[in-house]
mmCIF file of C-alpha atoms and ligand atoms in Angstrom:
data_model
loop_
_atom_site.group_PDB
_atom_site.id
_atom_site.type_symbol
_atom_site.label_atom_id
_atom_site.label_comp_id
_atom_site.label_asym_id
_atom_site.label_seq_id
_atom_site.Cartn_x
_atom_site.Cartn_y
_atom_site.Cartn_z
ATOM 1 C CA MET A 14 -38.499 71.625 50.642
ATOM 2 C CA GLN A 15 -36.063 74.108 49.485
ATOM 3 C CA LEU A 16 -32.463 73.108 49.613
ATOM 4 C CA GLY A 17 -28.883 75.207 48.435
ATOM 5 C CA VAL A 18 -25.819 72.240 48.000
ATOM 6 C CA ILE A 19 -22.568 73.830 47.517
ATOM 7 C CA GLY A 20 -20.466 71.153 46.887
ATOM 8 C CA LEU A 21 -20.837 68.690 44.686
ATOM 9 C CA GLY A 22 -18.557 66.223 44.494
ATOM 10 C CA ARG A 23 -18.485 62.640 45.122
ATOM 11 C CA MET A 24 -20.591 62.604 48.970
ATOM 12 C CA GLY A 25 -21.994 66.184 47.385
ATOM 13 C CA GLN A 26 -24.004 64.768 44.945
ATOM 14 C CA ILE A 27 -25.369 62.489 46.686
ATOM 15 C CA VAL A 28 -26.975 64.974 49.076
ATOM 16 C CA VAL A 29 -28.257 66.058 45.750
ATOM 17 C CA ASP A 30 -29.692 62.657 44.315
ATOM 18 C CA ARG A 31 -31.192 62.301 48.115
ATOM 19 C CA CYS A 32 -33.595 65.094 48.541
ATOM 20 C CA LEU A 33 -34.717 65.490 44.478
ATOM 21 C CA ASP A 34 -35.810 61.330 45.184
ATOM 22 C CA ALA A 35 -37.351 62.582 48.773
ATOM 23 C CA GLY A 36 -38.909 65.296 46.348
ATOM 24 C CA HIS A 37 -37.173 68.029 47.789
ATOM 25 C CA ASP A 38 -36.156 71.066 45.271
ATOM 26 C CA VAL A 39 -32.392 71.571 44.656
ATOM 27 C CA VAL A 40 -30.875 74.762 44.129
ATOM 28 C CA ALA A 41 -27.072 73.278 43.656
ATOM 29 C CA PHE A 42 -23.532 75.074 43.327
ATOM 30 C CA ASP A 43 -19.751 73.714 42.566
ATOM 31 C CA LEU A 44 -16.721 75.966 41.731
ATOM 32 C CA SER A 45 -16.103 72.861 39.091
ATOM 33 C CA ALA A 46 -18.929 74.024 35.873
ATOM 34 C CA GLU A 47 -19.216 69.743 34.793
ATOM 35 C CA ALA A 48 -20.739 68.843 38.745
ATOM 36 C CA THR A 49 -23.227 71.972 38.710
ATOM 37 C CA ALA A 50 -24.313 70.111 35.689
ATOM 38 C CA GLU A 51 -24.217 67.292 36.777
ATOM 39 C CA ALA A 52 -26.836 68.173 39.878
ATOM 40 C CA ALA A 53 -29.121 69.771 36.414
ATOM 41 C CA GLY A 54 -29.597 67.075 34.862
ATOM 42 C CA ALA A 55 -30.777 64.891 38.149
ATOM 43 C CA GLY A 56 -33.121 67.455 38.476
ATOM 44 C CA ALA A 57 -31.356 70.293 40.429
ATOM 45 C CA THR A 58 -31.798 73.790 39.606
ATOM 46 C CA PRO A 59 -28.240 74.500 38.730
ATOM 47 C CA ALA A 60 -26.572 77.847 40.126
ATOM 48 C CA ASP A 61 -23.873 79.299 38.898
ATOM 49 C CA GLY A 62 -22.394 81.151 42.338
ATOM 50 C CA VAL A 63 -23.137 81.032 46.023
ATOM 51 C CA ASP A 64 -25.289 85.638 45.226
ATOM 52 C CA ASP A 65 -26.887 83.504 42.460
ATOM 53 C CA LEU A 66 -28.097 80.108 44.411
ATOM 54 C CA CYS A 67 -28.786 82.840 47.754
ATOM 55 C CA ASN A 68 -30.897 84.285 45.352
ATOM 56 C CA ARG A 69 -32.734 81.291 44.534
ATOM 57 C CA LEU A 70 -33.630 80.439 48.028
ATOM 58 C CA GLY A 71 -35.978 81.556 49.668
ATOM 59 C CA ALA A 72 -36.834 82.844 53.173
ATOM 60 C CA GLU A 73 -35.776 80.780 55.894
ATOM 61 C CA LYS A 74 -32.700 78.992 54.024
ATOM 62 C CA ARG A 75 -31.448 76.130 54.421
ATOM 63 C CA ILE A 76 -27.917 75.278 52.939
ATOM 64 C CA TRP A 77 -25.566 72.505 52.659
ATOM 65 C CA LEU A 78 -22.329 72.188 52.454
ATOM 66 C CA MET A 79 -20.286 69.628 51.045
ATOM 67 C CA VAL A 80 -16.716 71.073 50.207
ATOM 68 C CA PRO A 81 -13.074 69.480 51.652
ATOM 69 C CA ALA A 82 -12.022 70.607 55.539
ATOM 70 C CA GLY A 83 -9.934 73.881 55.942
ATOM 71 C CA ASP A 84 -9.588 76.563 54.276
ATOM 72 C CA PRO A 85 -13.657 75.949 51.439
ATOM 73 C CA VAL A 86 -15.747 76.156 54.031
ATOM 74 C CA ASP A 87 -14.420 80.014 56.195
ATOM 75 C CA ALA A 88 -14.744 80.907 51.513
ATOM 76 C CA THR A 89 -17.712 79.616 51.625
ATOM 77 C CA LEU A 90 -19.130 80.886 54.270
ATOM 78 C CA ASP A 91 -17.743 84.542 53.641
ATOM 79 C CA ASP A 92 -19.479 84.043 50.871
ATOM 80 C CA LEU A 93 -22.765 82.785 52.663
ATOM 81 C CA GLU A 94 -22.141 86.162 55.016
ATOM 82 C CA PRO A 95 -24.036 89.205 53.036
ATOM 83 C CA HIS A 96 -27.030 86.981 52.497
ATOM 84 C CA ILE A 97 -27.711 84.589 55.471
ATOM 85 C CA GLY A 98 -29.450 85.763 59.316
ATOM 86 C CA GLU A 99 -30.915 84.473 62.306
ATOM 87 C CA ASP A 100 -33.770 82.327 60.533
ATOM 88 C CA ASP A 101 -31.005 80.373 58.033
ATOM 89 C CA VAL A 102 -29.912 77.422 58.868
ATOM 90 C CA VAL A 103 -26.148 76.085 57.383
ATOM 91 C CA VAL A 104 -25.154 72.640 57.322
ATOM 92 C CA ASP A 105 -21.684 71.487 57.509
ATOM 93 C CA GLY A 106 -21.664 68.255 56.478
ATOM 94 C CA GLY A 107 -17.830 67.890 55.234
ATOM 95 C CA ASN A 108 -15.201 66.351 57.596
ATOM 96 C CA SER A 109 -14.551 69.590 59.504
ATOM 97 C CA HIS A 110 -12.480 69.720 62.798
ATOM 98 C CA PHE A 111 -15.084 70.094 65.631
ATOM 99 C CA GLU A 112 -13.097 73.049 67.011
ATOM 100 C CA GLU A 113 -13.331 74.589 63.775
ATOM 101 C CA SER A 114 -17.526 74.317 63.280
ATOM 102 C CA VAL A 115 -17.513 76.233 67.234
ATOM 103 C CA ARG A 116 -15.799 78.317 65.892
ATOM 104 C CA ARG A 117 -17.943 78.659 62.758
ATOM 105 C CA ALA A 118 -21.091 78.382 64.832
ATOM 106 C CA GLU A 119 -19.795 81.566 67.084
ATOM 107 C CA GLU A 120 -18.820 83.297 63.922
ATOM 108 C CA THR A 121 -21.850 82.628 61.594
ATOM 109 C CA ASP A 122 -25.471 84.765 61.973
ATOM 110 C CA ALA A 123 -27.239 81.604 60.591
ATOM 111 C CA ALA A 124 -27.688 78.714 62.706
ATOM 112 C CA TYR A 125 -25.003 76.231 62.208
ATOM 113 C CA LEU A 126 -25.045 72.937 62.231
ATOM 114 C CA ASP A 127 -22.576 70.657 62.031
ATOM 115 C CA CYS A 128 -22.770 67.482 60.362
ATOM 116 C CA GLY A 129 -20.847 63.994 60.749
ATOM 117 C CA THR A 130 -21.918 62.085 57.609
ATOM 118 C CA SER A 131 -20.792 58.886 57.193
ATOM 119 C CA GLY A 132 -21.561 55.802 54.429
ATOM 120 C CA GLY A 133 -19.268 57.057 51.417
ATOM 121 C CA PRO A 134 -19.943 57.453 48.337
ATOM 122 C CA ALA A 135 -20.681 53.712 48.090
ATOM 123 C CA GLY A 136 -24.147 54.057 50.481
ATOM 124 C CA ALA A 137 -25.383 56.156 47.837
ATOM 125 C CA HIS A 138 -28.073 53.528 48.066
ATOM 126 C CA LEU A 139 -28.419 53.190 51.622
ATOM 127 C CA GLY A 140 -28.067 56.804 52.793
ATOM 128 C CA PHE A 141 -26.236 57.374 55.214
ATOM 129 C CA SER A 142 -25.325 57.982 58.794
ATOM 130 C CA LEU A 143 -25.212 61.772 60.680
ATOM 131 C CA MET A 144 -24.452 62.524 63.088
ATOM 132 C CA VAL A 145 -25.342 66.140 64.074
ATOM 133 C CA GLY A 146 -24.167 69.512 66.616
ATOM 134 C CA GLY A 147 -26.232 72.340 66.779
ATOM 135 C CA PRO A 148 -28.381 74.402 68.105
ATOM 136 C CA GLU A 149 -32.023 71.742 68.784
ATOM 137 C CA TRP A 150 -34.578 74.230 66.688
ATOM 138 C CA ALA A 151 -32.308 73.354 63.422
ATOM 139 C CA TYR A 152 -32.241 70.495 63.877
ATOM 140 C CA GLU A 153 -35.525 69.986 64.026
ATOM 141 C CA ALA A 154 -35.973 72.811 61.112
ATOM 142 C CA MET A 155 -33.717 70.114 58.588
ATOM 143 C CA VAL A 156 -34.990 66.162 59.682
ATOM 144 C CA PRO A 157 -37.327 66.776 56.369
ATOM 145 C CA VAL A 158 -33.787 66.998 53.916
ATOM 146 C CA PHE A 159 -31.856 64.687 57.259
ATOM 147 C CA ASP A 160 -35.036 62.296 56.985
ATOM 148 C CA ALA A 161 -33.986 62.382 52.759
ATOM 149 C CA VAL A 162 -29.957 61.966 53.181
ATOM 150 C CA ALA A 163 -29.195 59.168 56.313
ATOM 151 C CA THR A 164 -31.108 55.383 55.736
ATOM 152 C CA GLY A 165 -33.616 57.005 57.059
ATOM 153 C CA HIS A 166 -35.392 58.335 60.261
ATOM 154 C CA GLU A 167 -32.709 56.238 62.792
ATOM 155 C CA GLY A 168 -30.252 57.620 60.469
ATOM 156 C CA HIS A 169 -29.115 60.633 61.756
ATOM 157 C CA ASP A 170 -29.648 62.274 65.644
ATOM 158 C CA ARG A 171 -27.898 65.254 67.367
ATOM 159 C CA MET A 172 -25.467 64.684 69.489
ATOM 160 C CA GLY A 173 -25.411 68.045 71.420
ATOM 161 C CA PRO A 174 -24.315 72.060 70.968
ATOM 162 C CA ALA A 175 -22.021 73.454 69.037
ATOM 163 C CA GLY A 176 -18.995 71.092 67.761
ATOM 164 C CA SER A 177 -21.279 67.339 68.894
ATOM 165 C CA GLY A 178 -21.801 66.518 65.513
ATOM 166 C CA HIS A 179 -17.945 66.526 64.247
ATOM 167 C CA TYR A 180 -16.016 65.429 67.535
ATOM 168 C CA VAL A 181 -18.577 61.950 67.628
ATOM 169 C CA LYS A 182 -17.265 61.043 63.318
ATOM 170 C CA MET A 183 -14.050 62.415 64.568
ATOM 171 C CA VAL A 184 -13.542 59.443 66.724
ATOM 172 C CA HIS A 185 -16.705 57.325 64.497
ATOM 173 C CA ASN A 186 -12.901 58.308 62.460
ATOM 174 C CA GLY A 187 -10.052 56.611 65.018
ATOM 175 C CA VAL A 188 -12.329 54.025 65.190
ATOM 176 C CA GLU A 189 -12.688 53.071 61.606
ATOM 177 C CA TYR A 190 -8.812 53.218 60.998
ATOM 178 C CA ALA A 191 -8.548 50.980 64.942
ATOM 179 C CA LEU A 192 -10.958 48.722 62.968
ATOM 180 C CA MET A 193 -8.839 48.314 59.510
ATOM 181 C CA GLN A 194 -5.499 47.908 61.291
ATOM 182 C CA ALA A 195 -7.012 44.912 63.220
ATOM 183 C CA TYR A 196 -8.760 43.072 59.892
ATOM 184 C CA GLY A 197 -5.471 43.809 58.018
ATOM 185 C CA GLU A 198 -2.894 42.721 60.220
ATOM 186 C CA GLY A 199 -5.560 39.561 60.126
ATOM 187 C CA PHE A 200 -5.483 39.021 56.626
ATOM 188 C CA GLU A 201 -1.771 39.259 56.684
ATOM 189 C CA LEU A 202 -1.321 37.087 59.137
ATOM 190 C CA LEU A 203 -3.429 34.297 57.419
ATOM 191 C CA ALA A 204 -1.909 35.379 54.084
ATOM 192 C CA ASN A 205 1.696 34.653 55.200
ATOM 193 C CA GLY A 206 0.764 31.618 57.218
ATOM 194 C CA ARG A 207 0.819 27.575 57.720
ATOM 195 C CA TYR A 208 -1.901 27.314 55.179
ATOM 196 C CA ASP A 209 -2.667 28.162 51.656
ATOM 197 C CA LEU A 210 -6.112 29.938 51.694
ATOM 198 C CA ASP A 211 -8.558 31.087 49.565
ATOM 199 C CA LEU A 212 -9.058 35.244 51.837
ATOM 200 C CA GLU A 213 -12.270 36.456 49.837
ATOM 201 C CA ALA A 214 -14.130 33.156 50.402
ATOM 202 C CA VAL A 215 -12.719 33.519 54.876
ATOM 203 C CA ALA A 216 -14.149 36.627 54.294
ATOM 204 C CA ASN A 217 -17.219 35.463 53.038
ATOM 205 C CA THR A 218 -17.496 32.904 56.205
ATOM 206 C CA TRP A 219 -16.780 35.420 58.313
ATOM 207 C CA ASN A 220 -19.893 37.868 57.157
ATOM 208 C CA ASN A 221 -22.000 35.558 56.879
ATOM 209 C CA GLY A 222 -23.142 35.072 60.900
ATOM 210 C CA ALA A 223 -19.001 35.245 62.703
ATOM 211 C CA VAL A 224 -18.583 37.877 64.906
ATOM 212 C CA ILE A 225 -16.587 40.225 63.703
ATOM 213 C CA ARG A 226 -19.368 41.049 59.678
ATOM 214 C CA SER A 227 -18.976 43.938 59.529
ATOM 215 C CA TRP A 228 -19.331 46.109 55.934
ATOM 216 C CA LEU A 229 -15.841 46.804 56.418
ATOM 217 C CA LEU A 230 -15.062 43.013 56.083
ATOM 218 C CA GLU A 231 -17.953 43.277 53.164
ATOM 219 C CA LEU A 232 -15.446 45.134 51.828
ATOM 220 C CA CYS A 233 -12.015 43.277 52.110
ATOM 221 C CA GLU A 234 -14.334 40.816 50.174
ATOM 222 C CA GLU A 235 -14.659 42.417 47.814
ATOM 223 C CA ALA A 236 -11.426 43.732 47.672
ATOM 224 C CA PHE A 237 -10.002 40.074 47.004
ATOM 225 C CA ARG A 238 -12.250 39.075 44.882
ATOM 226 C CA GLU A 239 -11.587 42.810 42.254
ATOM 227 C CA GLU A 240 -7.530 42.627 42.941
ATOM 228 C CA GLY A 241 -6.643 38.609 43.883
ATOM 229 C CA ASN A 242 -6.178 37.103 47.118
ATOM 230 C CA ASP A 243 -2.520 38.938 47.183
ATOM 231 C CA LEU A 244 -4.307 41.698 46.028
ATOM 232 C CA GLY A 245 -2.718 42.583 42.691
ATOM 233 C CA ASP A 246 -1.046 46.043 42.595
ATOM 234 C CA VAL A 247 -1.977 47.703 45.209
ATOM 235 C CA ALA A 248 0.926 49.383 47.017
ATOM 236 C CA ASP A 249 1.567 49.602 50.434
ATOM 237 C CA HIS A 250 1.243 53.728 51.304
ATOM 238 C CA VAL A 251 -1.559 53.991 53.221
ATOM 239 C CA ALA A 252 -3.440 58.215 52.749
ATOM 240 C CA GLY A 253 -5.422 60.337 54.502
ATOM 241 C CA GLY A 254 -4.740 60.444 58.499
ATOM 242 C CA SER A 255 -5.527 63.919 59.599
ATOM 243 C CA THR A 256 -9.546 62.874 61.043
ATOM 244 C CA GLY A 257 -6.738 59.973 63.296
ATOM 245 C CA THR A 258 -5.038 62.468 63.714
ATOM 246 C CA TRP A 259 -7.370 64.299 65.831
ATOM 247 C CA THR A 260 -8.359 61.637 67.411
ATOM 248 C CA VAL A 261 -5.315 60.560 69.414
ATOM 249 C CA GLN A 262 -4.527 64.509 69.782
ATOM 250 C CA GLU A 263 -8.119 65.081 71.561
ATOM 251 C CA ALA A 264 -7.521 61.759 73.344
ATOM 252 C CA LEU A 265 -3.826 62.905 74.676
ATOM 253 C CA GLU A 266 -5.913 66.304 76.115
ATOM 254 C CA GLN A 267 -8.464 64.243 77.663
ATOM 255 C CA GLU A 268 -6.280 61.840 79.350
ATOM 256 C CA ILE A 269 -8.036 58.595 77.671
ATOM 257 C CA PRO A 270 -5.710 56.108 76.282
ATOM 258 C CA VAL A 271 -5.972 54.940 72.527
ATOM 259 C CA PRO A 272 -3.736 52.733 72.109
ATOM 260 C CA LEU A 273 -5.159 51.073 69.121
ATOM 261 C CA ILE A 274 -6.075 54.277 67.556
ATOM 262 C CA TYR A 275 -2.638 56.367 67.617
ATOM 263 C CA GLN A 276 -0.873 52.262 66.299
ATOM 264 C CA ALA A 277 -3.492 52.511 63.260
ATOM 265 C CA LEU A 278 -2.534 56.039 62.961
ATOM 266 C CA ALA A 279 1.468 54.673 63.420
ATOM 267 C CA GLU A 280 1.319 51.859 60.317
ATOM 268 C CA ARG A 281 -0.151 54.697 57.790
ATOM 269 C CA PHE A 282 2.421 57.292 58.531
ATOM 270 C CA GLY A 283 4.681 54.354 58.902
ATOM 271 C CA SER A 284 3.620 53.245 55.422
ATOM 272 C CA ARG A 285 4.600 56.893 54.295
ATOM 273 C CA ALA A 286 8.481 55.619 54.264
ATOM 274 C CA PRO A 287 9.601 53.009 50.937
ATOM 275 C CA ASP A 288 7.530 50.622 50.639
ATOM 276 C CA GLU A 289 7.739 46.966 52.610
ATOM 277 C CA GLY A 290 5.493 45.944 51.055
ATOM 278 C CA ARG A 291 2.646 45.191 54.066
ATOM 279 C CA PHE A 292 -0.215 43.456 53.315
ATOM 280 C CA ALA A 293 -2.727 44.434 56.422
ATOM 281 C CA ARG A 294 -1.328 48.117 55.024
ATOM 282 C CA ARG A 295 -2.069 47.231 51.322
ATOM 283 C CA LEU A 296 -5.035 46.499 52.473
ATOM 284 C CA ALA A 297 -5.892 49.354 54.034
ATOM 285 C CA ASN A 298 -4.979 51.336 51.098
ATOM 286 C CA ARG A 299 -8.142 49.323 49.135
ATOM 287 C CA LEU A 300 -10.221 49.880 51.965
ATOM 288 C CA ARG A 301 -10.074 53.649 51.314
ATOM 289 C CA TYR A 302 -11.381 53.164 47.840
ATOM 290 C CA GLY A 303 -13.799 50.876 48.730
ATOM 291 C CA PHE A 304 -15.986 52.644 51.523
ATOM 292 C CA GLY A 305 -14.535 56.223 50.356
ATOM 293 C CA ARG A 306 -13.629 55.975 47.167
ATOM 294 C CA HIS A 307 -10.492 57.496 47.309
ATOM 295 C CA GLU A 308 -7.988 56.251 44.945
ATOM 296 C CA ILE A 309 -6.205 53.380 45.460
ATOM 297 C CA GLU A 310 -2.662 53.676 45.007
ATOM 298 C CA ARG A 311 -0.768 51.144 43.246
ATOM 299 C CA GLN A 312 2.576 49.903 42.792
HETATM 300 N N1 NAI B 25 -15.786 60.694 50.333
HETATM 301 C C1 NAI B 25 -15.756 60.210 51.605
HETATM 302 O O1 NAI B 25 -16.002 58.662 52.228
HETATM 303 C C2 NAI B 25 -15.934 61.290 52.413
HETATM 304 C C3 NAI B 25 -16.100 62.390 52.688
HETATM 305 N N2 NAI B 25 -16.403 63.251 54.078
HETATM 306 C C4 NAI B 25 -16.793 64.986 53.787
HETATM 307 O O2 NAI B 25 -16.791 65.366 52.618
HETATM 308 C C5 NAI B 25 -16.558 66.695 52.241
HETATM 309 C C6 NAI B 25 -16.248 66.394 50.579
HETATM 310 O O3 NAI B 25 -15.951 64.698 50.529
HETATM 311 P P1 NAI B 25 -16.017 64.687 49.537
HETATM 312 O O4 NAI B 25 -16.885 64.703 47.783
HETATM 313 O O5 NAI B 25 -15.078 62.876 48.701
HETATM 314 O O6 NAI B 25 -14.632 65.333 48.540
HETATM 315 P P2 NAI B 25 -15.206 65.403 46.628
HETATM 316 O O7 NAI B 25 -14.390 66.503 46.543
HETATM 317 O O8 NAI B 25 -15.629 64.458 45.742
HETATM 318 O O9 NAI B 25 -15.477 66.468 46.596
HETATM 319 C C7 NAI B 25 -15.511 68.737 46.277
HETATM 320 C C8 NAI B 25 -16.437 68.862 45.812
HETATM 321 O O10 NAI B 25 -16.297 70.751 46.797
HETATM 322 C C9 NAI B 25 -16.010 71.471 45.813
HETATM 323 N N3 NAI B 25 -15.644 72.496 46.159
HETATM 324 C C10 NAI B 25 -14.226 72.573 46.711
HETATM 325 N N4 NAI B 25 -14.114 74.041 47.363
HETATM 326 C C11 NAI B 25 -15.415 74.881 46.796
HETATM 327 C C12 NAI B 25 -16.344 75.546 46.891
HETATM 328 N N5 NAI B 25 -14.719 77.315 47.588
HETATM 329 N N6 NAI B 25 -17.319 76.472 46.668
HETATM 330 C C13 NAI B 25 -18.106 75.390 45.929
HETATM 331 N N7 NAI B 25 -17.172 73.475 45.852
HETATM 332 C C14 NAI B 25 -16.314 73.682 46.233
HETATM 333 C C15 NAI B 25 -15.168 70.772 44.341
HETATM 334 O O11 NAI B 25 -14.814 71.327 43.195
HETATM 335 C C16 NAI B 25 -15.565 69.615 44.352
HETATM 336 O O12 NAI B 25 -16.458 69.180 43.385
HETATM 337 C C17 NAI B 25 -15.037 66.278 52.873
HETATM 338 O O13 NAI B 25 -15.215 67.492 53.867
HETATM 339 C C18 NAI B 25 -14.644 64.694 53.332
HETATM 340 O O14 NAI B 25 -13.862 65.202 54.254
HETATM 341 C C19 NAI B 25 -17.418 62.700 54.554
HETATM 342 C C20 NAI B 25 -17.804 60.878 54.459
HETATM 343 C C21 NAI B 25 -16.759 60.650 54.004
HETATM 344 O O1 5RP B 26 -15.193 60.038 56.359
HETATM 345 C C1 5RP B 26 -14.418 59.293 55.587
HETATM 346 C C2 5RP B 26 -14.762 58.195 55.447
HETATM 347 O O2 5RP B 26 -15.380 57.529 57.346
HETATM 348 C C3 5RP B 26 -13.272 58.952 54.991
HETATM 349 O O3 5RP B 26 -14.246 58.403 53.936
HETATM 350 C C4 5RP B 26 -11.792 60.127 55.374
HETATM 351 O O4 5RP B 26 -11.708 60.738 54.395
HETATM 352 C C5 5RP B 26 -11.969 58.484 55.910
HETATM 353 O O5 5RP B 26 -10.547 59.406 56.771
HETATM 354 P P1 5RP B 26 -9.050 59.650 56.686
HETATM 355 O O6 5RP B 26 -8.562 60.759 54.684
HETATM 356 O O7 5RP B 26 -8.695 61.174 57.570
HETATM 357 O O8 5RP B 26 -8.488 58.761 56.055
#
């Protein structure tokens, strides 16, 4: 199958690589010529703009957007608009707000799939978990690509109509915040508690059979191994926060209590005050690098 990929950063490059590995033809474009060249080096056909990318795709175009959420998605859709019609499929694999995705699905001539993507750059070899919203026929048309980009056939599913994929991913991120906060608080207590503990060893023991084992806990283990038991110079500052804010806003609107997710979000905002040296926040800062390759802020 032939796929156009627009946005070739940490995540888009993996979409390209995994599609090429699965035998698909990829036409790739990024505003950064360096990123486009990297995709070409992996075997994709480089395009020098959205027009060029579309001209290189045949009929029934299949296009994956992996640009930052917000204006870059709308700008790319504006550029695509003269080239796409009802037989084409556009996938937005970024962290867009679900309501924006509903609007875009209504405004776009092509079938529009909002695709929540989880796994981060570190999941390159394993594949992603994909939560897809939009028309069923378009989802079915993209299955060969989803099979390649996800962990396999079980790694993707259609959640429902337009917006539902990004809605599920938004809630996923809220859960991610709360889990990070829970691990952070536990390790903060252990780091400052009664015993002189090796936290990497604790995390390793928990990861082998404990009820609370998980990938995030494996990333805690990696953080202690690489930064040291006291997390070295990792700062008490947690960036990000938009997807968690959306989750809490939606919970308020639906009158669903989400106190843990709210508290985790509040801790992030609290971390923006002068450095208090909170261990839980320093671990969250380091974990965001672990799963998303978001820059570690250091003291
Ligand atoms: N990093 C992560 O762990 C995850 C990221 N995401 C989402 O995936 C999307 C992409 O994230 P990353 O790859 O991490 O970002 P990134 O910053 O590494 O890459 C974004 C790329 O898009 C390019 N770009 C920006 N505007 C463009 C435009 N108008 N046309 C063409 N290229 C353009 C940039 O030059 C850059 O190469 C975001 O929505 C992000 O929230 C989703 C899941 C996990
Ligand atoms: O989606 C992700 C992980 O699942 C990204 O890493 C995202 O950037 C994390 O959310 P935020 O930036 O709101 O902390």
